[in-house]
CSV table of C-alpha atoms in Angstrom, one decimal:
chain,number,residue,atom,x,y,z
U,1,UNK,CA,-32.7,55.5,-51.9
U,2,UNK,CA,-33.1,54.8,-48.2
U,3,UNK,CA,-35.1,56.4,-45.5
U,4,UNK,CA,-32.3,58.8,-44.4
U,5,UNK,CA,-31.7,60.0,-47.9
U,6,UNK,CA,-35.4,60.7,-48.3
U,7,UNK,CA,-35.4,62.7,-45.1
U,8,UNK,CA,-32.3,64.6,-46.3
U,9,UNK,CA,-33.8,65.6,-49.6
U,10,UNK,CA,-37.0,66.9,-48.0
U,11,UNK,CA,-35.0,68.7,-45.3
U,12,UNK,CA,-33.1,70.5,-48.0
U,13,UNK,CA,-36.3,71.6,-49.7
U,14,UNK,CA,-37.7,72.9,-46.4
U,15,UNK,CA,-35.0,74.9,-44.8
U,16,UNK,CA,-37.6,76.3,-42.3
U,17,UNK,CA,-38.0,72.8,-40.8
U,18,UNK,CA,-35.4,71.1,-38.6
U,19,UNK,CA,-34.0,67.8,-39.7
U,20,UNK,CA,-35.7,66.3,-36.6
U,21,UNK,CA,-39.1,67.6,-37.8
U,22,UNK,CA,-38.7,66.2,-41.3
U,23,UNK,CA,-37.7,62.9,-39.7
U,24,UNK,CA,-41.0,62.9,-37.7
U,25,UNK,CA,-43.0,63.8,-40.9
U,26,UNK,CA,-41.5,60.8,-42.8
U,27,UNK,CA,-41.8,58.4,-39.9
U,28,UNK,CA,-45.4,59.5,-39.3
U,29,UNK,CA,-46.4,58.8,-42.9
U,30,UNK,CA,-45.0,55.3,-43.0
U,31,UNK,CA,-46.1,54.5,-39.4
U,32,UNK,CA,-49.7,55.5,-40.2
U,33,UNK,CA,-49.8,53.2,-43.2
U,34,UNK,CA,-48.6,50.3,-41.1
U,35,UNK,CA,-51.0,51.1,-38.3
U,36,UNK,CA,-53.9,51.3,-40.8
U,37,UNK,CA,-53.1,47.9,-42.2
U,38,UNK,CA,-52.7,46.5,-38.7
U,39,UNK,CA,-56.4,47.5,-38.1
U,40,UNK,CA,-57.4,45.9,-41.4
U,41,UNK,CA,-57.8,49.2,-43.1
U,42,UNK,CA,-56.7,50.2,-46.6
U,43,UNK,CA,-54.6,53.2,-47.6
U,44,UNK,CA,-55.3,54.5,-51.1
U,45,UNK,CA,-52.8,57.0,-52.4
U,46,UNK,CA,-54.0,58.0,-55.9
U,47,UNK,CA,-51.3,58.1,-58.4
U,48,UNK,CA,-48.9,56.3,-56.1
U,49,UNK,CA,-50.7,53.1,-55.1
U,50,UNK,CA,-52.8,51.3,-52.6
U,51,UNK,CA,-51.8,49.4,-49.5
U,52,UNK,CA,-54.3,46.7,-48.4
U,53,UNK,CA,-54.5,43.6,-46.3
U,54,UNK,CA,-55.1,40.1,-47.8
U,55,UNK,CA,-56.3,37.2,-45.8
U,56,UNK,CA,-54.6,33.9,-46.4
U,57,UNK,CA,-56.3,30.6,-45.4
U,58,UNK,CA,-54.5,28.2,-43.2
U,59,UNK,CA,-52.8,25.3,-45.0
U,60,UNK,CA,-50.6,22.3,-44.6
U,61,UNK,CA,-47.1,23.4,-45.6
U,62,UNK,CA,-44.0,21.4,-45.8
U,63,UNK,CA,-40.6,22.1,-44.3
U,64,UNK,CA,-38.6,22.1,-47.6
U,65,UNK,CA,-35.5,20.8,-45.8
U,66,UNK,CA,-37.0,17.8,-44.0
U,67,UNK,CA,-40.1,17.3,-46.0
U,68,UNK,CA,-42.0,17.3,-42.7
U,69,UNK,CA,-45.7,18.5,-42.9
U,70,UNK,CA,-46.3,21.6,-40.8
U,71,UNK,CA,-49.6,23.4,-40.2
U,72,UNK,CA,-49.5,27.0,-41.5
U,73,UNK,CA,-52.0,29.3,-39.6
U,74,UNK,CA,-54.4,31.5,-41.5
U,75,UNK,CA,-53.0,35.0,-41.5
U,76,UNK,CA,-53.3,38.6,-42.7
U,77,UNK,CA,-50.5,39.8,-45.1
U,78,UNK,CA,-49.8,43.3,-46.4
U,79,UNK,CA,-50.3,43.9,-50.1
U,80,UNK,CA,-49.4,46.9,-52.4
U,81,UNK,CA,-50.8,47.6,-55.8
U,82,UNK,CA,-49.1,50.3,-57.9
U,83,UNK,CA,-51.2,53.2,-59.0
U,84,UNK,CA,-51.9,54.0,-62.6
U,85,UNK,CA,-49.9,57.2,-62.8
U,86,UNK,CA,-46.8,55.6,-61.3
U,87,UNK,CA,-47.1,52.5,-63.4
U,88,UNK,CA,-47.3,54.7,-66.5
U,89,UNK,CA,-44.4,56.9,-65.4
U,90,UNK,CA,-42.2,53.8,-65.0
U,91,UNK,CA,-42.8,53.1,-68.7
U,92,UNK,CA,-42.1,56.7,-69.6
U,93,UNK,CA,-45.6,57.6,-70.4
U,94,UNK,CA,-46.5,61.0,-69.2
U,95,UNK,CA,-49.0,59.5,-66.9
U,96,UNK,CA,-52.0,61.4,-68.3
U,97,UNK,CA,-55.1,61.3,-66.3
U,98,UNK,CA,-55.0,59.4,-63.1
U,99,UNK,CA,-58.2,57.6,-62.5
U,100,UNK,CA,-57.5,54.2,-61.2
O,1,UNK,CA,-65.6,46.6,-37.1
O,2,UNK,CA,-65.7,47.5,-40.8
O,3,UNK,CA,-62.7,48.4,-42.9
O,4,UNK,CA,-61.9,52.0,-43.7
O,5,UNK,CA,-60.0,53.5,-46.5
O,6,UNK,CA,-57.4,56.1,-45.6
O,7,UNK,CA,-56.2,58.7,-48.1
O,8,UNK,CA,-53.6,61.4,-48.3
O,9,UNK,CA,-55.9,63.5,-46.1
O,10,UNK,CA,-55.6,61.1,-43.2
O,11,UNK,CA,-51.9,61.0,-43.6
O,12,UNK,CA,-51.6,64.8,-43.5
O,13,UNK,CA,-54.0,64.9,-40.5
O,14,UNK,CA,-51.6,62.5,-38.7
O,15,UNK,CA,-48.6,64.7,-39.6
O,16,UNK,CA,-50.6,67.7,-38.4
O,17,UNK,CA,-51.4,66.1,-35.0
O,18,UNK,CA,-47.7,65.0,-34.7
O,19,UNK,CA,-46.1,68.3,-35.6
O,20,UNK,CA,-48.6,71.0,-35.4
O,21,UNK,CA,-47.5,72.7,-38.6
O,22,UNK,CA,-50.2,74.3,-40.8
O,23,UNK,CA,-52.6,71.8,-42.5
O,24,UNK,CA,-51.5,73.1,-45.9
O,25,UNK,CA,-47.8,72.6,-45.0
O,26,UNK,CA,-48.6,69.1,-43.8
O,27,UNK,CA,-50.4,68.0,-46.9
O,28,UNK,CA,-47.5,69.5,-49.0
O,29,UNK,CA,-45.0,67.5,-47.0
O,30,UNK,CA,-47.0,64.2,-47.4
O,31,UNK,CA,-47.2,64.9,-51.1
O,32,UNK,CA,-43.4,65.5,-51.2
O,33,UNK,CA,-42.7,62.2,-49.5
O,34,UNK,CA,-44.7,60.3,-52.2
O,35,UNK,CA,-43.3,62.4,-55.0
O,36,UNK,CA,-39.7,61.7,-54.0
O,37,UNK,CA,-40.3,58.0,-53.6
O,38,UNK,CA,-42.0,57.9,-57.0
O,39,UNK,CA,-39.2,59.9,-58.7
O,40,UNK,CA,-36.5,57.6,-57.4
O,41,UNK,CA,-38.4,54.6,-58.7
O,42,UNK,CA,-38.9,56.2,-62.1
O,43,UNK,CA,-35.1,56.7,-62.2
O,44,UNK,CA,-34.8,53.0,-61.7
O,45,UNK,CA,-33.7,53.1,-58.0
O,46,UNK,CA,-35.0,50.9,-55.3
O,47,UNK,CA,-36.5,52.6,-52.3
O,48,UNK,CA,-35.8,50.9,-49.0
O,49,UNK,CA,-37.6,52.2,-46.0
O,50,UNK,CA,-36.3,50.4,-42.9
O,51,UNK,CA,-39.0,48.7,-40.8
O,52,UNK,CA,-41.6,49.5,-43.6
O,53,UNK,CA,-40.5,47.7,-46.8
O,54,UNK,CA,-38.7,47.9,-50.1
O,55,UNK,CA,-40.1,49.2,-53.4
O,56,UNK,CA,-38.1,47.9,-56.4
O,57,UNK,CA,-38.4,48.2,-60.1
O,58,UNK,CA,-38.1,45.1,-62.2
O,59,UNK,CA,-37.9,44.8,-66.0
O,60,UNK,CA,-40.1,42.4,-67.8
O,61,UNK,CA,-39.3,40.9,-71.2
O,62,UNK,CA,-41.7,41.1,-74.1
O,63,UNK,CA,-43.9,38.1,-74.5
O,64,UNK,CA,-46.9,37.0,-76.4
O,65,UNK,CA,-50.1,37.3,-74.4
O,66,UNK,CA,-53.6,36.2,-75.2
O,67,UNK,CA,-56.9,37.9,-74.8
O,68,UNK,CA,-58.6,35.5,-72.4
O,69,UNK,CA,-62.0,36.3,-73.9
O,70,UNK,CA,-61.3,35.9,-77.6
O,71,UNK,CA,-58.2,33.7,-77.5
O,72,UNK,CA,-56.5,36.2,-79.8
O,73,UNK,CA,-52.8,36.6,-79.5
O,74,UNK,CA,-51.6,40.0,-78.4
O,75,UNK,CA,-48.0,41.2,-78.1
O,76,UNK,CA,-47.0,42.4,-74.6
O,77,UNK,CA,-44.3,45.0,-74.8
O,78,UNK,CA,-41.2,44.9,-72.5
O,79,UNK,CA,-42.0,47.0,-69.5
O,80,UNK,CA,-41.0,47.9,-66.0
O,81,UNK,CA,-43.1,46.9,-63.0
O,82,UNK,CA,-42.9,48.0,-59.4
O,83,UNK,CA,-42.9,45.4,-56.6
O,84,UNK,CA,-43.2,46.0,-52.9
O,85,UNK,CA,-41.7,43.7,-50.4
O,86,UNK,CA,-43.0,44.4,-46.8
O,87,UNK,CA,-40.4,44.3,-44.0
O,88,UNK,CA,-40.6,41.6,-41.3
O,89,UNK,CA,-41.8,44.3,-38.9
O,90,UNK,CA,-44.7,45.3,-41.2
O,91,UNK,CA,-45.7,41.7,-41.8
O,92,UNK,CA,-45.6,41.0,-38.0
O,93,UNK,CA,-47.7,44.1,-37.1
O,94,UNK,CA,-50.3,43.4,-39.8
O,95,UNK,CA,-50.6,39.7,-38.9
O,96,UNK,CA,-50.8,40.4,-35.1
O,97,UNK,CA,-53.1,43.4,-35.4
O,98,UNK,CA,-55.6,41.6,-37.6
O,99,UNK,CA,-55.5,38.5,-35.4
O,100,UNK,CA,-56.1,40.5,-32.3
O,101,UNK,CA,-59.2,42.1,-34.0
O,102,UNK,CA,-60.5,38.7,-34.9
O,103,UNK,CA,-60.2,39.3,-38.6
O,104,UNK,CA,-58.3,36.1,-39.1
O,105,UNK,CA,-60.0,32.9,-38.2
């Protein structure tokens, strides 16, 4: 499934809304998550999962092609952990209670 | 500045500010987005959101695990796990944003 298909399905379920509005809904949801992480915040969506930021130390890496040593700067990277309900649903449990 | 945790409520509030639909409708729409993404994953589909990232489902084979505390062998059943791969844009914005805030030294 891609973004446009997701928008399509939700638009069909909400005939009162224009396709354009549904597009704005979907874009806002994903943009907010990125913006939160860009501020170093965490986004916890019970049953679905949590987006957070992990901080990686700088290190000396190596260019795999040339073997040359290169300095890798410390940086912040996005991280996602699957929620319990979704993890259970993937393994066809009924999910049950969702306290993660 | 200290880290905050956002929830569904913050996402619906953002949709509310952006579209001005009723708050109830906004939270139902946010729920619907998460629900449809989850349903597709449960069907085994990948979900690719451009400029955000890709959620994909991988199957893991059965293996013998070990309880790290007791050393006891325990069978780990074959299972499906979800992985998320952030887009380049997301990685860039998260790296830049946190650097600018001095959260990366």
